[in-house]
Amino acid sequence: MSSPTREKTLSTDRLLSLPQKRRFEITRWILLIVGIYVAAVVLNLLIFNEAWDWPLVWSYLFSQRIMLGVLNTVWLTVLALMFGLLTGLIVCLARLSRFSVLRGAAFVYVWIVRATPPLVILLLIYFLGVLKPTLGIGLPFLPYVVEWPTNDLITPFTAAVVGLSFYLGGKTAEIFRSGFIAVGAGQREAVQALGLGPWTALSRVIGPQAIRVIIPPMANEVVTMFKNTSLVSVVGFAELLTTTQRLYATNFETIPMLTVACVWYLALTSILMVGQLRLERKFGRGFDRRVFRHDENQEFGPDVPVTVAVPLSESINQKGGVR
Amino acid sequence: MNASTELILELVRVEKKFGSFQALYGVDLSIAAGSVTCIVGPSGSGKSTLLRTINGLESIDGGAIFFKGELCHEEVRGGYRVPVSRTKSREQVLNFGMVFQSFNLFPNLTALQNVMLAPKTVRGLSQSEAKQVAKEHLARVGLGDKLGNYPNELSGGQQQRVAIARALAMQPEVMLFDEPTSALDPELVHEVLEVMRSLANDGTTMVIVTHEMNFARDIADELVVMADGRIIEQGAPREVLSNPQTERGRAFFAAIGEQHEKQVS
């Protein structure tokens, strides 16, 4: 505690030679103590509670059955993501189409998906055979040209893939749409004025800008969908949760088995989140705060614009060497 | 200028409505190949709308637009005029290069990529050809050293010059400028106008909507004054400026003159 007068009497050199130190704040210490306490409670619950039975968890974590369940979950996620995102993109483009039939169909699709819980969708698809014993190709009210028994087509696996894709398609269609809406009309006009084709416009200009807006809600939806794979246990597809349930149905180690599942969900979600971070970096280019990269050719400070354009004759000379 | 009487663009009785608001009332305008036409007028007079009808960004509700004597953006089918197919529309639009007030550069692409994109994907140039073309055009607008910069790393004037290079790289027959300097800070206007001046000296056909009266007087072969969706004055810039034929024209130039004096004093 030095008095102000004493500070003033210090010479500048002396002042500058003083080492810097962080200010003492009581709040920091209180928070630290509370934090340690909470961590201790959680650790106590996690580690020193016999019911977790960590050795058992560990012994099952990489067991063959669990690994098979993890593999099935990942495989199901990948397939449902692929079909779901594709469906979502198509439905979104249909919603933005200039053809009213496409707009209407897409709207109805989104409406139904929103109105139906994913669990119900899965069950409905799984039990489709009751509603319609055969599936085939043909015109309405006429006999099919070719047909298959529904129960041959709808296995637990296909029901899971179709159900989750169907659900994800409806949810992500709206996320895609929000992205496209967010891209300004000026960009669309520039695309039009340059005569860019619809595919180029989507893949090079509108898409990359839309993706930037889409990534956070999309990542949310993808993680939700990844965990929604656990719903598939109702149709009996042996993904991670179903496997775990079957295990504790026989060994009665409910909590340890569920912990095994949780550890895997945590690990896989972390991977997805790393993916999100990478995508955000990639598509953030050109949008981040005005950052001037170092430029050797620039004589002035970065913020000083070159006020006179190089006249045509000079620019040609520059290219062809000074003459 | 040796503006031969060969017409490259003809607008005949062009009408445009936005709902119940009529933006253009039967506008006639002829553009000679190699000429520079400046369109001025108070805001809301329909200048930008007129420009945007030329490259089809706005459809028209009456009249017709002819490019090199052929009907543009529409075709006759079974006794009706119908919009051309999307494919054809994209071909026709390539006759015109557009420079927007707000630049509309693609923010996710670098300056070089912005200029390369259309030559590569629309004209079908190879990556290296497109790169070469883009570099040439960026050098032409004095930005040969900014190839790798993203638009948000460039000043407004630099962004607009990239936009000009982007339009030029498609080698359009007519360059359209929609208030190219209106979104710029005053000290950045000059560099963009200099680039446009060099284009004019090269014999590029240009239609420019602008508020820069001094620039218009210097550069234009034809000065067009619009008000309330009509052309009210038209002719050689010095004649139009020194001897406006209409009351509205006189009022407009008087208002601009006052603004200038205010700025000077």
CSV table of N, CA, C and O in Angstrom, one decimal, chain A residues 98 185-198 200 204-209 283 285-293 295 297-298 302-312 315 318-319, chain B residues 52 55-57 86 90 93-94 96 98 100 104-109 117-118 120-122 132 136 139-142 145-146 148-150 152-155 158 161 166 170 187-188 190-191 194-195 198 202:
chain,number,residue,atom,x,y,z
A,98,ARG,N,-39.5,-21.8,-57.8
A,98,ARG,CA,-40.5,-21.0,-58.3
A,98,ARG,C,-41.7,-21.8,-58.8
A,98,ARG,O,-42.7,-21.2,-59.2
A,185,ALA,N,-29.4,-10.3,-51.3
A,185,ALA,CA,-30.0,-10.3,-52.7
A,185,ALA,C,-28.9,-9.8,-53.7
A,185,ALA,O,-28.8,-10.2,-54.8
A,186,GLY,N,-28.0,-9.0,-53.2
A,186,GLY,CA,-26.9,-8.4,-54.0
A,186,GLY,C,-26.0,-9.5,-54.6
A,186,GLY,O,-25.6,-9.5,-55.7
A,187,GLN,N,-25.8,-10.5,-53.7
A,187,GLN,CA,-25.0,-11.7,-54.2
A,187,GLN,C,-25.7,-12.4,-55.3
A,187,GLN,O,-25.1,-12.8,-56.3
A,188,ARG,N,-27.0,-12.5,-55.2
A,188,ARG,CA,-27.7,-13.3,-56.2
A,188,ARG,C,-27.7,-12.5,-57.5
A,188,ARG,O,-27.6,-13.0,-58.6
A,189,GLU,N,-27.8,-11.1,-57.4
A,189,GLU,CA,-27.8,-10.3,-58.6
A,189,GLU,C,-26.4,-10.4,-59.3
A,189,GLU,O,-26.3,-10.4,-60.5
A,190,ALA,N,-25.4,-10.4,-58.4
A,190,ALA,CA,-24.0,-10.4,-59.0
A,190,ALA,C,-23.9,-11.8,-59.8
A,190,ALA,O,-23.3,-11.8,-60.9
A,191,VAL,N,-24.4,-12.8,-59.2
A,191,VAL,CA,-24.3,-14.1,-59.8
A,191,VAL,C,-25.0,-14.1,-61.2
A,191,VAL,O,-24.6,-14.6,-62.2
A,192,GLN,N,-26.2,-13.5,-61.2
A,192,GLN,CA,-27.0,-13.4,-62.4
A,192,GLN,C,-26.3,-12.5,-63.4
A,192,GLN,O,-26.3,-12.9,-64.6
A,193,ALA,N,-25.8,-11.4,-63.0
A,193,ALA,CA,-25.1,-10.5,-63.9
A,193,ALA,C,-23.9,-11.1,-64.6
A,193,ALA,O,-23.6,-10.8,-65.7
A,194,LEU,N,-23.2,-12.0,-63.9
A,194,LEU,CA,-22.1,-12.7,-64.4
A,194,LEU,C,-22.4,-13.9,-65.3
A,194,LEU,O,-21.6,-14.5,-65.9
A,195,GLY,N,-23.7,-14.2,-65.3
A,195,GLY,CA,-24.2,-15.4,-66.0
A,195,GLY,C,-23.8,-16.7,-65.5
A,195,GLY,O,-23.7,-17.7,-66.2
A,196,LEU,N,-23.5,-16.8,-64.2
A,196,LEU,CA,-23.1,-18.1,-63.6
A,196,LEU,C,-24.2,-19.0,-63.6
A,196,LEU,O,-25.4,-18.6,-63.4
A,197,GLY,N,-23.9,-20.3,-63.8
A,197,GLY,CA,-24.9,-21.3,-63.8
A,197,GLY,C,-25.5,-21.6,-62.4
A,197,GLY,O,-24.8,-21.2,-61.5
A,198,PRO,N,-26.6,-22.2,-62.3
A,198,PRO,CA,-27.2,-22.4,-61.0
A,198,PRO,C,-26.3,-23.3,-60.1
A,198,PRO,O,-26.2,-23.1,-58.9
A,200,THR,N,-22.9,-23.6,-60.3
A,200,THR,CA,-21.7,-22.8,-59.9
A,200,THR,C,-22.2,-21.8,-58.8
A,200,THR,O,-21.5,-21.6,-57.8
A,204,ARG,N,-20.2,-22.4,-55.4
A,204,ARG,CA,-19.1,-21.5,-55.2
A,204,ARG,C,-19.4,-20.2,-54.5
A,204,ARG,O,-18.6,-19.6,-53.8
A,205,VAL,N,-20.6,-19.7,-54.6
A,205,VAL,CA,-21.0,-18.4,-54.0
A,205,VAL,C,-22.0,-18.5,-52.9
A,205,VAL,O,-21.7,-18.2,-51.8
A,206,ILE,N,-23.2,-18.9,-53.3
A,206,ILE,CA,-24.3,-18.9,-52.3
A,206,ILE,C,-24.1,-19.9,-51.2
A,206,ILE,O,-24.2,-19.6,-50.0
A,207,GLY,N,-23.8,-21.1,-51.7
A,207,GLY,CA,-23.6,-22.2,-50.7
A,207,GLY,C,-22.5,-21.9,-49.7
A,207,GLY,O,-22.9,-22.0,-48.5
A,208,PRO,N,-21.3,-21.6,-50.1
A,208,PRO,CA,-20.3,-21.3,-49.0
A,208,PRO,C,-20.7,-20.2,-48.1
A,208,PRO,O,-20.3,-20.3,-46.9
A,209,GLN,N,-21.4,-19.2,-48.5
A,209,GLN,CA,-21.8,-18.2,-47.6
A,209,GLN,C,-23.0,-18.7,-46.7
A,209,GLN,O,-23.0,-18.3,-45.5
A,283,PHE,N,-15.1,-21.9,-43.3
A,283,PHE,CA,-16.1,-21.1,-44.0
A,283,PHE,C,-16.2,-19.7,-43.5
A,283,PHE,O,-17.0,-18.9,-43.9
A,285,ARG,N,-13.7,-17.7,-43.6
A,285,ARG,CA,-12.8,-16.9,-44.4
A,285,ARG,C,-13.5,-15.8,-45.1
A,285,ARG,O,-14.5,-16.1,-45.8
A,286,GLY,N,-13.0,-14.6,-45.1
A,286,GLY,CA,-13.6,-13.5,-45.8
A,286,GLY,C,-14.7,-12.8,-45.0
A,286,GLY,O,-15.2,-11.8,-45.5
A,287,PHE,N,-15.1,-13.4,-43.9
A,287,PHE,CA,-16.1,-12.8,-43.1
A,287,PHE,C,-15.7,-12.2,-41.7
A,287,PHE,O,-16.3,-11.5,-41.1
A,288,ASP,N,-14.5,-12.7,-41.3
A,288,ASP,CA,-14.0,-12.3,-40.0
A,288,ASP,C,-13.8,-10.8,-40.0
A,288,ASP,O,-13.8,-10.2,-41.0
A,289,ARG,N,-13.6,-10.3,-38.8
A,289,ARG,CA,-13.3,-8.8,-38.7
A,289,ARG,C,-12.3,-8.4,-39.7
A,289,ARG,O,-11.4,-9.1,-40.0
A,290,ARG,N,-12.4,-7.2,-40.2
A,290,ARG,CA,-11.4,-6.7,-41.1
A,290,ARG,C,-10.0,-6.9,-40.6
A,290,ARG,O,-9.6,-6.3,-39.7
A,291,VAL,N,-9.4,-7.9,-41.2
A,291,VAL,CA,-8.0,-8.1,-40.8
A,291,VAL,C,-7.1,-7.9,-42.0
A,291,VAL,O,-7.4,-8.4,-43.1
A,292,PHE,N,-6.1,-7.0,-41.9
A,292,PHE,CA,-5.2,-6.7,-43.0
A,292,PHE,C,-4.0,-7.6,-42.8
A,292,PHE,O,-3.3,-7.5,-41.9
A,293,ARG,N,-3.8,-8.5,-43.8
A,293,ARG,CA,-2.6,-9.3,-43.8
A,293,ARG,C,-1.4,-8.5,-44.2
A,293,ARG,O,-1.6,-7.5,-45.0
A,295,ASP,N,1.4,-7.1,-46.2
A,295,ASP,CA,1.5,-7.1,-47.7
A,295,ASP,C,2.8,-6.3,-48.0
A,295,ASP,O,2.9,-5.1,-47.8
A,297,ASN,N,4.0,-5.5,-50.9
A,297,ASN,CA,3.9,-4.5,-51.9
A,297,ASN,C,3.3,-3.2,-51.5
A,297,ASN,O,3.3,-2.2,-52.2
A,298,GLN,N,2.7,-3.2,-50.3
A,298,GLN,CA,2.0,-2.0,-49.9
A,298,GLN,C,3.0,-1.0,-49.2
A,298,GLN,O,3.7,-1.4,-48.2
A,302,PRO,N,-1.6,-0.2,-43.7
A,302,PRO,CA,-2.6,-1.0,-44.3
A,302,PRO,C,-3.9,-0.3,-44.5
A,302,PRO,O,-4.7,-0.6,-45.5
A,303,ASP,N,-4.2,0.6,-43.7
A,303,ASP,CA,-5.6,1.3,-43.8
A,303,ASP,C,-5.6,2.4,-44.8
A,303,ASP,O,-6.6,2.9,-45.1
A,304,VAL,N,-4.4,2.8,-45.3
A,304,VAL,CA,-4.4,3.9,-46.2
A,304,VAL,C,-4.6,3.4,-47.6
A,304,VAL,O,-3.8,2.6,-48.1
A,305,PRO,N,-5.7,3.7,-48.2
A,305,PRO,CA,-6.0,3.2,-49.6
A,305,PRO,C,-5.1,3.9,-50.6
A,305,PRO,O,-4.7,5.0,-50.4
A,306,VAL,N,-4.8,3.2,-51.7
A,306,VAL,CA,-4.1,3.8,-52.8
A,306,VAL,C,-5.1,4.6,-53.5
A,306,VAL,O,-6.1,4.1,-54.0
A,307,THR,N,-4.8,5.9,-53.6
A,307,THR,CA,-5.9,6.8,-54.1
A,307,THR,C,-5.9,6.9,-55.6
A,307,THR,O,-6.9,7.3,-56.2
A,308,VAL,N,-4.8,6.7,-56.3
A,308,VAL,CA,-4.8,6.8,-57.7
A,308,VAL,C,-4.6,5.4,-58.4
A,308,VAL,O,-3.7,4.7,-58.0
A,309,ALA,N,-5.5,5.1,-59.2
A,309,ALA,CA,-5.4,3.8,-59.9
A,309,ALA,C,-4.2,3.9,-60.9
A,309,ALA,O,-3.9,5.0,-61.4
A,310,VAL,N,-3.5,2.8,-61.1
A,310,VAL,CA,-2.5,2.8,-62.1
A,310,VAL,C,-3.1,3.0,-63.5
A,310,VAL,O,-4.0,2.2,-63.9
A,311,PRO,N,-2.8,4.0,-64.2
A,311,PRO,CA,-3.4,4.2,-65.6
A,311,PRO,C,-3.0,3.0,-66.5
A,311,PRO,O,-2.0,2.3,-66.2
A,312,LEU,N,-3.9,2.8,-67.4
A,312,LEU,CA,-3.8,1.6,-68.3
A,312,LEU,C,-2.4,1.5,-68.9
A,312,LEU,O,-1.8,0.4,-68.8
A,315,SER,N,0.1,0.3,-66.4
A,315,SER,CA,0.0,-1.1,-66.0
A,315,SER,C,0.5,-2.0,-67.0
A,315,SER,O,1.1,-3.1,-66.7
A,318,GLN,N,4.2,-2.1,-66.8
A,318,GLN,CA,4.6,-2.9,-65.6
A,318,GLN,C,4.7,-4.4,-66.0
A,318,GLN,O,5.6,-5.1,-65.6
A,319,LYS,N,3.7,-4.8,-66.8
A,319,LYS,CA,3.7,-6.2,-67.1
A,319,LYS,C,4.7,-6.5,-68.1
A,319,LYS,O,5.4,-7.5,-68.0
B,52,ARG,N,-30.9,-1.6,-64.9
B,52,ARG,CA,-31.1,-3.0,-64.6
B,52,ARG,C,-32.0,-3.7,-65.5
B,52,ARG,O,-31.9,-4.9,-65.6
B,55,ASN,N,-29.7,-5.4,-68.5
B,55,ASN,CA,-29.1,-6.8,-68.4
B,55,ASN,C,-30.1,-7.8,-67.8
B,55,ASN,O,-29.7,-8.9,-67.4
B,56,GLY,N,-31.4,-7.4,-67.8
B,56,GLY,CA,-32.4,-8.4,-67.4
B,56,GLY,C,-32.5,-8.6,-65.9
B,56,GLY,O,-33.2,-9.5,-65.5
B,57,LEU,N,-31.9,-7.8,-65.1
B,57,LEU,CA,-32.1,-7.9,-63.6
B,57,LEU,C,-33.5,-7.5,-63.2
B,57,LEU,O,-34.0,-8.0,-62.2
B,86,ARG,N,-33.9,-20.0,-69.5
B,86,ARG,CA,-32.8,-19.6,-68.5
B,86,ARG,C,-31.4,-19.7,-69.2
B,86,ARG,O,-30.6,-18.9,-69.0
B,90,ARG,N,-28.9,-16.6,-69.7
B,90,ARG,CA,-27.5,-16.5,-69.2
B,90,ARG,C,-26.5,-16.2,-70.3
B,90,ARG,O,-25.5,-15.5,-70.0
B,93,VAL,N,-27.0,-12.3,-71.0
B,93,VAL,CA,-26.5,-11.5,-69.9
B,93,VAL,C,-25.0,-11.2,-70.0
B,93,VAL,O,-24.5,-10.2,-69.5
B,94,LEU,N,-24.3,-12.2,-70.7
B,94,LEU,CA,-22.9,-12.0,-70.8
B,94,LEU,C,-22.5,-10.9,-71.8
B,94,LEU,O,-21.3,-10.5,-71.8
B,96,PHE,N,-23.4,-8.0,-71.2
B,96,PHE,CA,-23.3,-6.9,-70.4
B,96,PHE,C,-22.5,-7.2,-69.1
B,96,PHE,O,-22.6,-8.2,-68.5
B,98,MET,N,-21.8,-5.9,-65.3
B,98,MET,CA,-22.5,-5.0,-64.4
B,98,MET,C,-21.6,-4.7,-63.2
B,98,MET,O,-21.0,-5.5,-62.6
B,100,PHE,N,-22.0,-2.9,-59.5
B,100,PHE,CA,-23.1,-2.5,-58.6
B,100,PHE,C,-22.6,-1.3,-57.6
B,100,PHE,O,-21.4,-1.2,-57.3
B,104,ASN,N,-21.0,-5.9,-54.4
B,104,ASN,CA,-21.5,-7.3,-54.4
B,104,ASN,C,-20.4,-8.2,-54.8
B,104,ASN,O,-20.6,-9.2,-55.6
B,105,LEU,N,-19.2,-8.0,-54.3
B,105,LEU,CA,-18.1,-9.0,-54.4
B,105,LEU,C,-18.5,-10.2,-53.6
B,105,LEU,O,-19.3,-10.1,-52.6
B,106,PHE,N,-18.0,-11.4,-54.0
B,106,PHE,CA,-18.3,-12.6,-53.2
B,106,PHE,C,-17.4,-12.6,-52.0
B,106,PHE,O,-16.2,-12.8,-52.2
B,107,PRO,N,-17.9,-12.4,-50.8
B,107,PRO,CA,-17.0,-12.2,-49.6
B,107,PRO,C,-16.2,-13.5,-49.3
B,107,PRO,O,-15.2,-13.4,-48.6
B,108,ASN,N,-16.7,-14.6,-49.8
B,108,ASN,CA,-16.0,-15.9,-49.4
B,108,ASN,C,-14.8,-16.2,-50.4
B,108,ASN,O,-14.2,-17.2,-50.2
B,109,LEU,N,-14.6,-15.3,-51.4
B,109,LEU,CA,-13.6,-15.6,-52.3
B,109,LEU,C,-12.6,-14.4,-52.3
B,109,LEU,O,-12.9,-13.3,-52.1
B,117,LEU,N,-13.8,-16.7,-61.3
B,117,LEU,CA,-14.9,-17.6,-61.2
B,117,LEU,C,-15.7,-17.8,-62.4
B,117,LEU,O,-15.8,-18.8,-63.0
B,118,ALA,N,-16.2,-16.6,-62.9
B,118,ALA,CA,-17.0,-16.7,-64.1
B,118,ALA,C,-16.3,-17.1,-65.4
B,118,ALA,O,-16.8,-18.0,-66.1
B,120,LYS,N,-13.9,-19.0,-65.7
B,120,LYS,CA,-13.6,-20.4,-65.6
B,120,LYS,C,-14.9,-21.3,-65.7
B,120,LYS,O,-14.9,-22.2,-66.5
B,121,THR,N,-15.9,-20.9,-65.0
B,121,THR,CA,-17.1,-21.8,-65.0
B,121,THR,C,-18.0,-21.5,-66.1
B,121,THR,O,-18.7,-22.4,-66.6
B,122,VAL,N,-18.1,-20.3,-66.5
B,122,VAL,CA,-19.1,-19.9,-67.6
B,122,VAL,C,-18.4,-20.0,-69.0
B,122,VAL,O,-19.0,-20.6,-69.9
B,132,GLN,N,-4.7,-16.3,-65.5
B,132,GLN,CA,-4.0,-15.3,-66.3
B,132,GLN,C,-4.9,-14.1,-66.7
B,132,GLN,O,-4.5,-13.0,-66.5
B,136,GLU,N,-4.5,-10.2,-65.4
B,136,GLU,CA,-4.4,-9.1,-66.3
B,136,GLU,C,-5.4,-8.0,-66.0
B,136,GLU,O,-5.1,-6.8,-66.0
B,139,ALA,N,-4.6,-6.2,-62.8
B,139,ALA,CA,-3.5,-5.3,-63.0
B,139,ALA,C,-4.1,-4.1,-63.8
B,139,ALA,O,-3.7,-2.9,-63.5
B,140,ARG,N,-5.0,-4.3,-64.7
B,140,ARG,CA,-5.6,-3.2,-65.4
B,140,ARG,C,-6.2,-2.2,-64.5
B,140,ARG,O,-6.2,-1.0,-64.8
B,141,VAL,N,-6.8,-2.6,-63.4
B,141,VAL,CA,-7.5,-1.7,-62.5
B,141,VAL,C,-6.5,-1.3,-61.4
B,141,VAL,O,-7.0,-0.7,-60.4
B,142,GLY,N,-5.3,-1.7,-61.5
B,142,GLY,CA,-4.3,-1.2,-60.6
B,142,GLY,C,-4.2,-2.0,-59.3
B,142,GLY,O,-3.8,-1.6,-58.2
B,145,ASP,N,-1.4,-6.2,-57.0
B,145,ASP,CA,-0.7,-6.7,-55.8
B,145,ASP,C,-1.7,-7.1,-54.7
B,145,ASP,O,-1.4,-7.4,-53.6
B,146,LYS,N,-3.0,-7.2,-55.1
B,146,LYS,CA,-4.0,-7.6,-54.1
B,146,LYS,C,-4.7,-8.9,-54.4
B,146,LYS,O,-5.8,-9.2,-54.0
B,148,GLY,N,-4.5,-12.0,-53.6
B,148,GLY,CA,-4.9,-12.9,-52.5
B,148,GLY,C,-5.7,-12.4,-51.4
B,148,GLY,O,-6.1,-13.1,-50.5
B,149,ASN,N,-6.1,-11.1,-51.5
B,149,ASN,CA,-6.8,-10.5,-50.4
B,149,ASN,C,-8.3,-10.8,-50.6
B,149,ASN,O,-8.9,-10.8,-51.7
B,150,TYR,N,-9.0,-11.0,-49.4
B,150,TYR,CA,-10.4,-11.1,-49.4
B,150,TYR,C,-11.0,-9.7,-49.5
B,150,TYR,O,-10.4,-8.8,-49.0
B,152,ASN,N,-13.0,-8.1,-47.6
B,152,ASN,CA,-13.1,-7.3,-46.4
B,152,ASN,C,-11.7,-6.8,-46.0
B,152,ASN,O,-11.6,-6.1,-45.0
B,153,GLU,N,-10.7,-7.2,-46.7
B,153,GLU,CA,-9.3,-6.7,-46.4
B,153,GLU,C,-9.0,-5.5,-47.4
B,153,GLU,O,-7.9,-5.0,-47.3
B,154,LEU,N,-10.0,-5.2,-48.2
B,154,LEU,CA,-9.7,-4.1,-49.2
B,154,LEU,C,-10.6,-2.9,-48.8
B,154,LEU,O,-11.6,-3.0,-48.2
B,155,SER,N,-10.1,-1.7,-49.3
B,155,SER,CA,-10.9,-0.5,-49.1
B,155,SER,C,-12.0,-0.5,-50.1
B,155,SER,O,-12.1,-1.3,-51.0
B,158,GLN,N,-10.9,0.0,-53.6
B,158,GLN,CA,-10.3,-1.2,-54.1
B,158,GLN,C,-11.3,-2.3,-54.4
B,158,GLN,O,-11.2,-3.0,-55.5
B,161,ARG,N,-13.0,-1.6,-57.6
B,161,ARG,CA,-12.1,-1.9,-58.8
B,161,ARG,C,-12.0,-3.4,-59.1
B,161,ARG,O,-12.0,-3.8,-60.2
B,166,ARG,N,-13.8,-7.8,-62.3
B,166,ARG,CA,-14.6,-9.1,-62.4
B,166,ARG,C,-15.6,-9.0,-63.6
B,166,ARG,O,-15.7,-10.0,-64.4
B,170,MET,N,-15.1,-11.0,-68.2
B,170,MET,CA,-16.0,-11.7,-69.1
B,170,MET,C,-16.1,-11.1,-70.5
B,170,MET,O,-16.9,-11.6,-71.3
B,187,GLU,N,-12.8,10.4,-50.6
B,187,GLU,CA,-11.4,10.3,-51.1
B,187,GLU,C,-11.1,9.1,-51.9
B,187,GLU,O,-10.1,8.9,-52.4
B,188,LEU,N,-12.1,8.1,-51.9
B,188,LEU,CA,-11.9,6.9,-52.7
B,188,LEU,C,-12.6,6.9,-54.1
B,188,LEU,O,-12.4,6.0,-54.9
B,190,HIS,N,-12.1,9.0,-56.6
B,190,HIS,CA,-11.2,9.3,-57.7
B,190,HIS,C,-10.6,8.1,-58.3
B,190,HIS,O,-10.6,7.9,-59.6
B,191,GLU,N,-10.2,7.1,-57.5
B,191,GLU,CA,-9.5,6.0,-58.1
B,191,GLU,C,-10.4,5.1,-59.0
B,191,GLU,O,-10.0,4.6,-60.0
B,194,GLU,N,-11.0,7.1,-62.2
B,194,GLU,CA,-9.9,7.0,-63.1
B,194,GLU,C,-9.9,5.7,-63.9
B,194,GLU,O,-9.6,5.7,-65.1
B,195,VAL,N,-10.2,4.6,-63.2
B,195,VAL,CA,-10.3,3.3,-63.9
B,195,VAL,C,-11.4,3.4,-65.0
B,195,VAL,O,-11.1,3.0,-66.2
B,198,SER,N,-10.2,5.4,-68.0
B,198,SER,CA,-9.3,4.6,-68.9
B,198,SER,C,-10.0,3.6,-69.8
B,198,SER,O,-9.7,3.4,-70.9
B,202,ASP,N,-10.4,3.6,-74.0
B,202,ASP,CA,-10.2,2.4,-74.7
B,202,ASP,C,-11.3,2.0,-75.7
B,202,ASP,O,-11.3,1.0,-76.4
